């Protein structure tokens, strides 16, 4: 994950109030959590950037400003130099046409270049961006386009595609991933007893140790030490204990990008919050469905193989595979929000304000949880 693009207005609306958006990203903890320690990429223009430069005196090192290719030449040297001195990165967005000629000074100050993947595919007829620019391709929505990027040496992508495994030579699950699947299978049953969960946890002493360490970490801040799983149950409740156990087991089972793990946590929690806000029971099913929907990405094992090994409830399977039922509706809403598809959210059974608040709350939870897990892992290595 290179940066998060903040969309300040819908296409065709009035000129976005970029200074207000920058101020919010710097001062609003909700937006700060949403960025998850990544830069904010904002599509704007030279005139707005000039207003921003003179109206605000904040450091801008966490912002990537992107101007349309046909208007980038309006950037004067003083503005470019001033923004760079305050830490901002400048980029070009090309939606159609060709890259216009740029004077050498401006070209030297450009950090990134975004264009549709079709632009890079037609590299023989289109002017290529400089080698020093980070190249970003938009519209990468399927595996075929994603694979083409590997040949074009493009490091940044925007689109709907996630690198899901299609085939595997595995005859059985690796042992480090098996415990996560066993726990997932167990916690997927809303009728599971505490004794059954405890019995499975203590089978893996490393998981048992990490679970107790996390429960006693600053994330919860209990005023006394929790010494065993039974005490954790008293303080956390069965649903929270199950969710945290599953998250820790998955974090130990995946070597994929932390950003993918964050996405899975965020999606799972948003599904749970949508269920709670709608008054639907068994919200842990919604949480599990959110995690399972990205399990193939996290474990690098095809979904068909995972589902064949997990006797999941029909409700969860139908939600993940066919977007059916209330669980499927919550999962789809979370995915619509991730893809910034406002119209589909409006057309769903959840209103836009609920989706927005649920996503922000889930983002804060996922950010805090992931940071605590990473801090715990770092302390173990020292």
mmCIF file of C-alpha atoms in Angstrom:
data_model
loop_
_atom_site.group_PDB
_atom_site.id
_atom_site.type_symbol
_atom_site.label_atom_id
_atom_site.label_comp_id
_atom_site.label_asym_id
_atom_site.label_seq_id
_atom_site.Cartn_x
_atom_site.Cartn_y
_atom_site.Cartn_z
ATOM 1 C CA UNK A 1 0.000 0.000 0.000
ATOM 2 C CA UNK A 2 1.650 3.220 -1.167
ATOM 3 C CA UNK A 3 -0.981 5.825 -0.256
ATOM 4 C CA UNK A 4 -4.708 6.323 0.270
ATOM 5 C CA UNK A 5 -6.509 8.550 -2.197
ATOM 6 C CA UNK A 6 -8.907 10.911 -0.451
ATOM 7 C CA UNK A 7 -11.856 11.600 -2.739
ATOM 8 C CA UNK A 8 -13.087 15.037 -1.775
ATOM 9 C CA UNK A 9 -16.136 15.281 -4.007
ATOM 10 C CA UNK A 10 -18.031 13.220 -6.519
ATOM 11 C CA UNK A 11 -17.151 13.578 -10.175
ATOM 12 C CA UNK A 12 -18.791 16.596 -11.732
ATOM 13 C CA UNK A 13 -19.299 18.394 -8.397
ATOM 14 C CA UNK A 14 -17.954 21.803 -7.461
ATOM 15 C CA UNK A 15 -14.223 22.328 -7.005
ATOM 16 C CA UNK A 16 -13.118 20.390 -3.900
ATOM 17 C CA UNK A 17 -12.133 22.293 -0.775
ATOM 18 C CA UNK A 18 -8.635 20.793 -0.623
ATOM 19 C CA UNK A 19 -7.362 23.017 2.247
ATOM 20 C CA UNK A 20 -10.209 21.790 4.459
ATOM 21 C CA UNK A 21 -9.439 18.191 3.533
ATOM 22 C CA UNK A 22 -5.747 18.656 4.326
ATOM 23 C CA UNK A 23 -6.643 20.245 7.657
ATOM 24 C CA UNK A 24 -8.943 17.325 8.486
ATOM 25 C CA UNK A 25 -6.271 14.776 7.586
ATOM 26 C CA UNK A 26 -3.862 16.543 9.944
ATOM 27 C CA UNK A 27 -6.215 17.158 12.861
ATOM 28 C CA UNK A 28 -9.137 14.700 12.692
ATOM 29 C CA UNK A 29 -8.221 11.379 14.390
ATOM 30 C CA UNK A 30 -10.832 9.555 12.296
ATOM 31 C CA UNK A 31 -9.105 10.525 9.054
ATOM 32 C CA UNK A 32 -5.689 9.856 10.600
ATOM 33 C CA UNK A 33 -6.763 6.309 11.496
ATOM 34 C CA UNK A 34 -8.306 5.852 8.061
ATOM 35 C CA UNK A 35 -4.931 6.584 6.441
ATOM 36 C CA UNK A 36 -3.309 3.833 8.557
ATOM 37 C CA UNK A 37 0.093 5.599 8.615
ATOM 38 C CA UNK A 38 0.126 6.049 4.833
ATOM 39 C CA UNK A 39 0.312 9.280 2.805
ATOM 40 C CA UNK A 40 -2.904 10.911 1.636
ATOM 41 C CA UNK A 41 -3.108 11.291 -2.147
ATOM 42 C CA UNK A 42 -5.331 14.180 -3.262
ATOM 43 C CA UNK A 43 -6.361 15.075 -6.822
ATOM 44 C CA UNK A 44 -6.267 18.847 -7.185
ATOM 45 C CA UNK A 45 -5.048 21.700 -9.421
ATOM 46 C CA UNK A 46 -2.381 24.410 -9.394
ATOM 47 C CA UNK A 47 -4.789 27.177 -8.344
ATOM 48 C CA UNK A 48 -6.050 25.211 -5.352
ATOM 49 C CA UNK A 49 -2.523 24.231 -4.344
ATOM 50 C CA UNK A 50 -1.494 27.866 -4.389
ATOM 51 C CA UNK A 51 -4.408 28.713 -2.093
ATOM 52 C CA UNK A 52 -3.413 25.800 0.141
ATOM 53 C CA UNK A 53 0.202 26.929 0.270
ATOM 54 C CA UNK A 54 -0.649 30.445 1.424
ATOM 55 C CA UNK A 55 -3.596 29.592 3.700
ATOM 56 C CA UNK A 56 -1.954 26.776 5.684
ATOM 57 C CA UNK A 57 1.466 26.639 7.305
ATOM 58 C CA UNK A 58 1.416 22.951 8.282
ATOM 59 C CA UNK A 59 4.127 20.515 7.185
ATOM 60 C CA UNK A 60 2.860 18.561 4.178
ATOM 61 C CA UNK A 61 5.163 15.533 4.261
ATOM 62 C CA UNK A 62 2.240 13.096 4.490
ATOM 63 C CA UNK A 63 0.527 14.364 1.307
ATOM 64 C CA UNK A 64 0.803 13.440 -2.365
ATOM 65 C CA UNK A 65 -0.783 16.114 -4.571
ATOM 66 C CA UNK A 66 -1.790 15.060 -8.081
ATOM 67 C CA UNK A 67 -2.692 17.436 -10.929
ATOM 68 C CA UNK A 68 -4.238 16.701 -14.307
ATOM 69 C CA UNK A 69 -1.651 16.361 -17.055
ATOM 70 C CA UNK A 70 -3.152 19.173 -19.132
ATOM 71 C CA UNK A 71 -2.949 21.614 -16.195
ATOM 72 C CA UNK A 72 0.345 20.652 -14.572
ATOM 73 C CA UNK A 73 2.250 23.282 -16.580
ATOM 74 C CA UNK A 74 0.359 25.998 -14.651
ATOM 75 C CA UNK A 75 2.481 25.150 -11.607
ATOM 76 C CA UNK A 76 5.045 27.933 -11.181
ATOM 77 C CA UNK A 77 8.518 27.290 -9.828
ATOM 78 C CA UNK A 78 8.033 29.128 -6.528
ATOM 79 C CA UNK A 79 4.949 27.064 -5.699
ATOM 80 C CA UNK A 80 6.640 23.792 -6.666
ATOM 81 C CA UNK A 81 9.704 24.654 -4.601
ATOM 82 C CA UNK A 82 7.626 25.750 -1.610
ATOM 83 C CA UNK A 83 5.486 22.611 -1.564
ATOM 84 C CA UNK A 84 8.554 20.399 -1.852
ATOM 85 C CA UNK A 85 10.295 22.232 1.010
ATOM 86 C CA UNK A 86 7.284 21.510 3.200
ATOM 87 C CA UNK A 87 7.516 17.817 2.350
ATOM 88 C CA UNK A 88 4.762 17.340 -0.233
ATOM 89 C CA UNK A 89 5.127 15.065 -3.267
ATOM 90 C CA UNK A 90 3.785 16.177 -6.648
ATOM 91 C CA UNK A 91 2.340 13.914 -9.308
ATOM 92 C CA UNK A 92 0.576 13.865 -12.670
ATOM 93 C CA UNK A 93 -2.784 12.246 -13.401
ATOM 94 C CA UNK A 94 -3.462 11.386 -17.040
ATOM 95 C CA UNK A 95 -6.976 10.166 -17.823
ATOM 96 C CA UNK A 96 -6.813 10.363 -21.609
ATOM 97 C CA UNK A 97 -4.619 11.637 -24.376
ATOM 98 C CA UNK A 98 -0.843 11.836 -24.247
ATOM 99 C CA UNK A 99 1.658 13.131 -21.742
ATOM 100 C CA UNK A 100 2.307 16.784 -22.644
ATOM 101 C CA UNK A 101 5.854 18.165 -22.863
ATOM 102 C CA UNK A 102 7.180 19.515 -19.560
ATOM 103 C CA UNK A 103 10.060 21.864 -18.856
ATOM 104 C CA UNK A 104 13.030 20.158 -17.251
ATOM 105 C CA UNK A 105 12.642 21.860 -13.875
ATOM 106 C CA UNK A 106 9.036 20.741 -13.411
ATOM 107 C CA UNK A 107 9.774 17.244 -14.708
ATOM 108 C CA UNK A 108 12.601 16.894 -12.178
ATOM 109 C CA UNK A 109 10.234 17.740 -9.313
ATOM 110 C CA UNK A 110 7.527 15.217 -10.270
ATOM 111 C CA UNK A 111 7.496 12.157 -7.991
ATOM 112 C CA UNK A 112 4.730 9.980 -9.449
ATOM 113 C CA UNK A 113 2.612 9.496 -12.550
ATOM 114 C CA UNK A 114 -0.825 7.855 -12.753
ATOM 115 C CA UNK A 115 -2.458 6.704 -15.994
ATOM 116 C CA UNK A 116 -4.901 3.983 -17.095
ATOM 117 C CA UNK A 117 -3.231 0.651 -17.732
ATOM 118 C CA UNK A 118 -4.125 1.052 -21.420
ATOM 119 C CA UNK A 119 -1.660 3.955 -21.588
ATOM 120 C CA UNK A 120 1.215 1.704 -20.548
ATOM 121 C CA UNK A 121 0.023 -1.066 -22.867
ATOM 122 C CA UNK A 122 0.387 1.361 -25.791
ATOM 123 C CA UNK A 123 3.905 2.372 -24.765
ATOM 124 C CA UNK A 124 5.155 2.361 -28.354
ATOM 125 C CA UNK A 125 2.807 5.184 -29.340
ATOM 126 C CA UNK A 126 2.700 7.010 -25.975
ATOM 127 C CA UNK A 127 5.472 9.018 -24.333
ATOM 128 C CA UNK A 128 6.764 7.079 -21.362
ATOM 129 C CA UNK A 129 7.112 8.792 -17.988
ATOM 130 C CA UNK A 130 10.582 9.374 -16.598
ATOM 131 C CA UNK A 131 12.346 6.458 -14.942
ATOM 132 C CA UNK A 132 12.601 8.469 -11.718
ATOM 133 C CA UNK A 133 8.805 8.771 -11.436
ATOM 134 C CA UNK A 134 6.819 6.192 -9.538
ATOM 135 C CA UNK A 135 4.430 4.737 -12.116
ATOM 136 C CA UNK A 136 0.843 3.962 -11.077
ATOM 137 C CA UNK A 137 -1.687 2.147 -13.272
ATOM 138 C CA UNK A 138 -5.407 2.638 -12.693
ATOM 139 C CA UNK A 139 -8.229 0.330 -13.777
ATOM 140 C CA UNK A 140 -6.471 -2.894 -12.736
ATOM 141 C CA UNK A 141 -9.622 -4.935 -12.191
ATOM 142 C CA UNK A 142 -8.686 -8.516 -13.067
ATOM 143 C CA UNK A 143 -5.828 -11.011 -12.932
ATOM 144 C CA UNK A 144 -4.931 -10.614 -16.608
ATOM 145 C CA UNK A 145 -4.278 -6.882 -16.205
ATOM 146 C CA UNK A 146 -2.431 -7.474 -12.944
ATOM 147 C CA UNK A 147 -0.095 -9.970 -14.608
ATOM 148 C CA UNK A 148 0.653 -7.511 -17.399
ATOM 149 C CA UNK A 149 1.902 -5.029 -14.805
ATOM 150 C CA UNK A 150 4.653 -7.418 -13.795
ATOM 151 C CA UNK A 151 6.053 -7.215 -17.330
ATOM 152 C CA UNK A 152 5.751 -3.425 -17.500
ATOM 153 C CA UNK A 153 7.680 -2.762 -14.275
ATOM 154 C CA UNK A 154 4.853 -0.738 -12.721
ATOM 155 C CA UNK A 155 4.990 -0.632 -8.937
ATOM 156 C CA UNK A 156 1.677 1.042 -8.153
ATOM 157 C CA UNK A 157 -1.838 -0.129 -9.003
ATOM 158 C CA UNK A 158 -5.395 1.062 -8.473
ATOM 159 C CA UNK A 159 -8.342 -1.194 -9.143
ATOM 160 C CA UNK A 160 -10.581 -3.933 -7.829
ATOM 161 C CA UNK A 161 -8.193 -6.864 -8.215
ATOM 162 C CA UNK A 162 -6.573 -8.592 -5.239
ATOM 163 C CA UNK A 163 -3.832 -11.198 -5.886
ATOM 164 C CA UNK A 164 -5.834 -14.319 -5.057
ATOM 165 C CA UNK A 165 -4.206 -17.739 -5.544
ATOM 166 C CA UNK A 166 -5.730 -19.746 -8.364
ATOM 167 C CA UNK A 167 -3.949 -23.098 -8.046
ATOM 168 C CA UNK A 168 -1.830 -24.883 -5.470
ATOM 169 C CA UNK A 169 0.405 -27.920 -5.279
ATOM 170 C CA UNK A 170 -0.334 -28.396 -1.586
ATOM 171 C CA UNK A 171 -1.601 -31.847 -0.632
ATOM 172 C CA UNK A 172 -2.256 -30.747 2.937
ATOM 173 C CA UNK A 173 -2.256 -27.488 4.831
ATOM 174 C CA UNK A 174 1.063 -26.332 6.341
ATOM 175 C CA UNK A 175 1.068 -26.820 10.114
ATOM 176 C CA UNK A 176 1.458 -23.085 10.789
ATOM 177 C CA UNK A 177 -1.789 -22.437 8.898
ATOM 178 C CA UNK A 178 -3.687 -25.464 10.150
ATOM 179 C CA UNK A 179 -4.235 -24.137 13.680
ATOM 180 C CA UNK A 180 -5.761 -20.931 12.287
ATOM 181 C CA UNK A 181 -8.192 -22.950 10.175
ATOM 182 C CA UNK A 182 -9.077 -25.193 13.118
ATOM 183 C CA UNK A 183 -9.807 -22.152 15.261
ATOM 184 C CA UNK A 184 -11.779 -20.572 12.436
ATOM 185 C CA UNK A 185 -13.832 -23.726 12.138
ATOM 186 C CA UNK A 186 -14.519 -23.763 15.860
ATOM 187 C CA UNK A 187 -15.322 -20.089 16.370
ATOM 188 C CA UNK A 188 -17.589 -20.179 13.323
ATOM 189 C CA UNK A 189 -19.995 -22.188 15.441
ATOM 190 C CA UNK A 190 -22.011 -19.741 17.548
ATOM 191 C CA UNK A 191 -22.876 -22.578 19.930
ATOM 192 C CA UNK A 192 -19.257 -23.455 20.727
ATOM 193 C CA UNK A 193 -18.564 -23.722 24.453
ATOM 194 C CA UNK A 194 -15.734 -22.006 26.274
ATOM 195 C CA UNK A 195 -14.306 -25.399 27.230
ATOM 196 C CA UNK A 196 -14.006 -26.394 23.553
ATOM 197 C CA UNK A 197 -12.270 -23.131 22.669
ATOM 198 C CA UNK A 198 -9.878 -23.366 25.605
ATOM 199 C CA UNK A 199 -8.987 -26.973 24.749
ATOM 200 C CA UNK A 200 -8.014 -25.973 21.207
ATOM 201 C CA UNK A 201 -6.003 -22.921 22.310
ATOM 202 C CA UNK A 202 -3.861 -24.835 24.802
ATOM 203 C CA UNK A 203 -2.918 -27.326 22.094
ATOM 204 C CA UNK A 204 -0.696 -24.608 20.643
ATOM 205 C CA UNK A 205 1.442 -23.261 23.496
ATOM 206 C CA UNK A 206 2.828 -20.466 21.315
ATOM 207 C CA UNK A 207 -0.688 -19.243 20.519
ATOM 208 C CA UNK A 208 -1.662 -19.582 24.198
ATOM 209 C CA UNK A 209 1.350 -17.507 25.255
ATOM 210 C CA UNK A 210 0.771 -14.800 22.626
ATOM 211 C CA UNK A 211 -2.927 -14.561 23.446
ATOM 212 C CA UNK A 212 -2.215 -13.943 27.138
ATOM 213 C CA UNK A 213 0.536 -11.449 26.284
ATOM 214 C CA UNK A 214 -1.819 -9.519 24.044
ATOM 215 C CA UNK A 215 -4.647 -9.512 26.581
ATOM 216 C CA UNK A 216 -2.190 -8.102 29.150
ATOM 217 C CA UNK A 217 -0.832 -5.485 26.725
ATOM 218 C CA UNK A 218 -1.578 -1.771 26.662
ATOM 219 C CA UNK A 219 -4.288 -2.426 24.073
ATOM 220 C CA UNK A 220 -6.698 -3.426 26.856
ATOM 221 C CA UNK A 221 -4.978 -1.783 29.822
ATOM 222 C CA UNK A 222 -6.505 -3.978 32.537
ATOM 223 C CA UNK A 223 -5.529 -2.969 36.079
ATOM 224 C CA UNK A 224 -4.555 -6.537 36.958
ATOM 225 C CA UNK A 225 -2.725 -9.307 35.195
ATOM 226 C CA UNK A 226 -4.782 -11.935 33.376
ATOM 227 C CA UNK A 227 -3.172 -15.301 34.128
ATOM 228 C CA UNK A 228 -5.269 -17.776 32.153
ATOM 229 C CA UNK A 229 -7.951 -18.129 29.492
ATOM 230 C CA UNK A 230 -10.771 -18.430 32.042
ATOM 231 C CA UNK A 231 -9.915 -15.039 33.513
ATOM 232 C CA UNK A 232 -9.772 -13.601 29.984
ATOM 233 C CA UNK A 233 -13.291 -14.896 29.394
ATOM 234 C CA UNK A 234 -14.551 -12.999 32.447
ATOM 235 C CA UNK A 235 -13.036 -9.716 31.290
ATOM 236 C CA UNK A 236 -13.609 -9.974 27.545
ATOM 237 C CA UNK A 237 -16.642 -12.176 27.031
ATOM 238 C CA UNK A 238 -16.761 -15.197 24.755
ATOM 239 C CA UNK A 239 -17.386 -13.343 21.478
ATOM 240 C CA UNK A 240 -14.421 -10.970 21.911
ATOM 241 C CA UNK A 241 -12.172 -13.783 23.116
ATOM 242 C CA UNK A 242 -13.048 -15.851 20.050
ATOM 243 C CA UNK A 243 -12.418 -12.973 17.669
ATOM 244 C CA UNK A 244 -9.064 -12.024 19.207
ATOM 245 C CA UNK A 245 -7.927 -15.658 19.251
ATOM 246 C CA UNK A 246 -8.760 -15.990 15.571
ATOM 247 C CA UNK A 247 -7.025 -12.718 14.652
ATOM 248 C CA UNK A 248 -3.814 -13.674 16.476
ATOM 249 C CA UNK A 249 -3.833 -17.148 14.910
ATOM 250 C CA UNK A 250 -4.258 -15.636 11.439
ATOM 251 C CA UNK A 251 -1.550 -13.027 12.034
ATOM 252 C CA UNK A 252 0.872 -15.842 12.790
ATOM 253 C CA UNK A 253 -0.226 -17.846 9.759
ATOM 254 C CA UNK A 254 0.213 -15.263 7.018
ATOM 255 C CA UNK A 255 3.320 -13.779 5.456
ATOM 256 C CA UNK A 256 1.369 -11.486 3.145
ATOM 257 C CA UNK A 257 1.534 -7.694 3.279
ATOM 258 C CA UNK A 258 0.404 -6.106 6.568
ATOM 259 C CA UNK A 259 -1.908 -3.950 4.447
ATOM 260 C CA UNK A 260 -3.843 -7.046 3.336
ATOM 261 C CA UNK A 261 -4.177 -8.150 6.949
ATOM 262 C CA UNK A 262 -5.398 -4.669 7.862
ATOM 263 C CA UNK A 263 -7.953 -4.825 5.038
ATOM 264 C CA UNK A 264 -9.243 -8.168 6.346
ATOM 265 C CA UNK A 265 -9.531 -6.838 9.906
ATOM 266 C CA UNK A 266 -11.273 -3.695 8.708
ATOM 267 C CA UNK A 267 -13.741 -5.625 6.541
ATOM 268 C CA UNK A 268 -14.544 -8.118 9.317
ATOM 269 C CA UNK A 269 -15.152 -5.412 11.918
ATOM 270 C CA UNK A 270 -17.256 -3.311 9.544
ATOM 271 C CA UNK A 271 -19.503 -6.321 8.861
ATOM 272 C CA UNK A 272 -19.897 -6.827 12.610
ATOM 273 C CA UNK A 273 -20.728 -3.146 13.218
ATOM 274 C CA UNK A 274 -23.316 -3.126 10.420
ATOM 275 C CA UNK A 275 -24.980 -6.151 12.013
ATOM 276 C CA UNK A 276 -24.974 -4.575 15.482
ATOM 277 C CA UNK A 277 -26.337 -1.271 14.150
ATOM 278 C CA UNK A 278 -29.121 -3.133 12.341
ATOM 279 C CA UNK A 279 -30.110 -5.089 15.458
ATOM 280 C CA UNK A 280 -29.157 -8.434 13.923
ATOM 281 C CA UNK A 281 -28.155 -11.220 16.307
ATOM 282 C CA UNK A 282 -25.027 -13.388 16.202
ATOM 283 C CA UNK A 283 -22.793 -10.584 15.013
ATOM 284 C CA UNK A 284 -19.739 -12.851 15.320
ATOM 285 C CA UNK A 285 -20.965 -14.624 12.162
ATOM 286 C CA UNK A 286 -20.662 -11.329 10.273
ATOM 287 C CA UNK A 287 -17.144 -10.797 11.641
ATOM 288 C CA UNK A 288 -16.078 -14.290 10.576
ATOM 289 C CA UNK A 289 -17.588 -13.866 7.117
ATOM 290 C CA UNK A 290 -15.535 -10.695 6.602
ATOM 291 C CA UNK A 291 -12.327 -12.512 7.530
ATOM 292 C CA UNK A 292 -13.140 -15.598 5.479
ATOM 293 C CA UNK A 293 -13.800 -13.502 2.372
ATOM 294 C CA UNK A 294 -10.074 -12.651 2.302
ATOM 295 C CA UNK A 295 -8.718 -15.896 3.725
ATOM 296 C CA UNK A 296 -7.387 -17.102 0.373
ATOM 297 C CA UNK A 297 -5.451 -13.840 -0.021
ATOM 298 C CA UNK A 298 -4.040 -14.021 3.517
ATOM 299 C CA UNK A 299 -3.052 -17.702 3.463
ATOM 300 C CA UNK A 300 -2.158 -17.884 -0.246
ATOM 301 C CA UNK A 301 -4.363 -20.968 -0.632
ATOM 302 C CA UNK A 302 -7.270 -21.150 -3.135
ATOM 303 C CA UNK A 303 -10.674 -20.501 -1.590
ATOM 304 C CA UNK A 304 -12.042 -23.802 -2.956
ATOM 305 C CA UNK A 305 -9.446 -25.742 -0.954
ATOM 306 C CA UNK A 306 -10.083 -23.722 2.192
ATOM 307 C CA UNK A 307 -13.847 -24.170 2.036
ATOM 308 C CA UNK A 308 -13.492 -27.886 1.327
ATOM 309 C CA UNK A 309 -11.600 -28.239 4.620
ATOM 310 C CA UNK A 310 -13.883 -26.035 6.693
ATOM 311 C CA UNK A 311 -17.372 -27.308 7.519
ATOM 312 C CA UNK A 312 -18.700 -23.766 7.741
ATOM 313 C CA UNK A 313 -22.340 -22.901 8.223
ATOM 314 C CA UNK A 314 -24.465 -22.529 5.106
ATOM 315 C CA UNK A 315 -25.061 -18.893 6.066
ATOM 316 C CA UNK A 316 -21.345 -18.011 5.955
ATOM 317 C CA UNK A 317 -20.638 -20.015 2.803
ATOM 318 C CA UNK A 318 -23.536 -18.453 0.930
ATOM 319 C CA UNK A 319 -22.504 -14.984 2.097
ATOM 320 C CA UNK A 320 -18.888 -15.394 0.970
ATOM 321 C CA UNK A 321 -19.592 -17.203 -2.301
ATOM 322 C CA UNK A 322 -22.924 -15.729 -3.388
ATOM 323 C CA UNK A 323 -23.488 -12.572 -1.245
ATOM 324 C CA UNK A 324 -26.728 -14.073 0.066
ATOM 325 C CA UNK A 325 -28.689 -13.216 3.210
ATOM 326 C CA UNK A 326 -28.050 -10.513 5.775
ATOM 327 C CA UNK A 327 -24.436 -11.607 6.168
ATOM 328 C CA UNK A 328 -23.891 -11.336 2.433
ATOM 329 C CA UNK A 329 -25.505 -7.880 2.397
ATOM 330 C CA UNK A 330 -23.159 -6.622 5.136
ATOM 331 C CA UNK A 331 -20.151 -8.120 3.354
ATOM 332 C CA UNK A 332 -21.137 -6.512 0.060
ATOM 333 C CA UNK A 333 -21.608 -3.121 1.744
ATOM 334 C CA UNK A 334 -18.099 -3.330 3.222
ATOM 335 C CA UNK A 335 -16.663 -4.180 -0.192
ATOM 336 C CA UNK A 336 -18.607 -1.356 -1.869
ATOM 337 C CA UNK A 337 -17.114 1.093 0.618
ATOM 338 C CA UNK A 338 -13.597 -0.214 -0.001
ATOM 339 C CA UNK A 339 -14.146 0.394 -3.726
ATOM 340 C CA UNK A 340 -15.679 3.869 -3.134
ATOM 341 C CA UNK A 341 -18.843 2.753 -4.928
ATOM 342 C CA UNK A 342 -21.303 5.158 -3.322
ATOM 343 C CA UNK A 343 -24.184 4.396 -5.673
ATOM 344 C CA UNK A 344 -24.201 0.694 -4.791
ATOM 345 C CA UNK A 345 -24.173 1.593 -1.094
ATOM 346 C CA UNK A 346 -27.156 3.895 -1.634
ATOM 347 C CA UNK A 347 -28.946 1.092 -3.489
ATOM 348 C CA UNK A 348 -28.219 -1.412 -0.683
ATOM 349 C CA UNK A 349 -30.195 -1.843 2.538
ATOM 350 C CA UNK A 350 -27.653 0.256 4.457
ATOM 351 C CA UNK A 351 -27.659 4.037 4.257
ATOM 352 C CA UNK A 352 -24.516 5.919 3.314
ATOM 353 C CA UNK A 353 -24.072 7.570 6.731
ATOM 354 C CA UNK A 354 -24.181 4.213 8.515
ATOM 355 C CA UNK A 355 -21.661 2.735 6.082
ATOM 356 C CA UNK A 356 -19.377 5.722 6.565
ATOM 357 C CA UNK A 357 -19.469 5.634 10.374
ATOM 358 C CA UNK A 358 -19.079 1.837 10.400
ATOM 359 C CA UNK A 359 -16.023 2.019 8.150
ATOM 360 C CA UNK A 360 -14.344 4.719 10.242
ATOM 361 C CA UNK A 361 -15.013 2.844 13.487
ATOM 362 C CA UNK A 362 -13.720 -0.386 11.941
ATOM 363 C CA UNK A 363 -10.640 1.438 10.650
ATOM 364 C CA UNK A 364 -9.799 2.792 14.116
ATOM 365 C CA UNK A 365 -10.234 -0.667 15.624
ATOM 366 C CA UNK A 366 -8.158 -2.387 12.923
ATOM 367 C CA UNK A 367 -5.378 0.207 13.133
ATOM 368 C CA UNK A 368 -5.096 -0.023 16.921
ATOM 369 C CA UNK A 369 -5.246 -3.823 16.897
ATOM 370 C CA UNK A 370 -2.644 -4.211 14.154
ATOM 371 C CA UNK A 371 -0.278 -1.732 15.800
ATOM 372 C CA UNK A 372 -0.564 -3.605 19.105
ATOM 373 C CA UNK A 373 0.107 -6.942 17.419
ATOM 374 C CA UNK A 374 3.143 -5.503 15.629
ATOM 375 C CA UNK A 375 4.456 -3.955 18.858
ATOM 376 C CA UNK A 376 4.078 -7.308 20.609
ATOM 377 C CA UNK A 377 5.954 -9.060 17.790
ATOM 378 C CA UNK A 378 8.743 -6.457 17.894
ATOM 379 C CA UNK A 379 9.145 -6.860 21.658
ATOM 380 C CA UNK A 380 9.538 -10.599 21.217
ATOM 381 C CA UNK A 381 12.361 -10.127 18.697
ATOM 382 C CA UNK A 382 14.337 -7.812 20.975
#
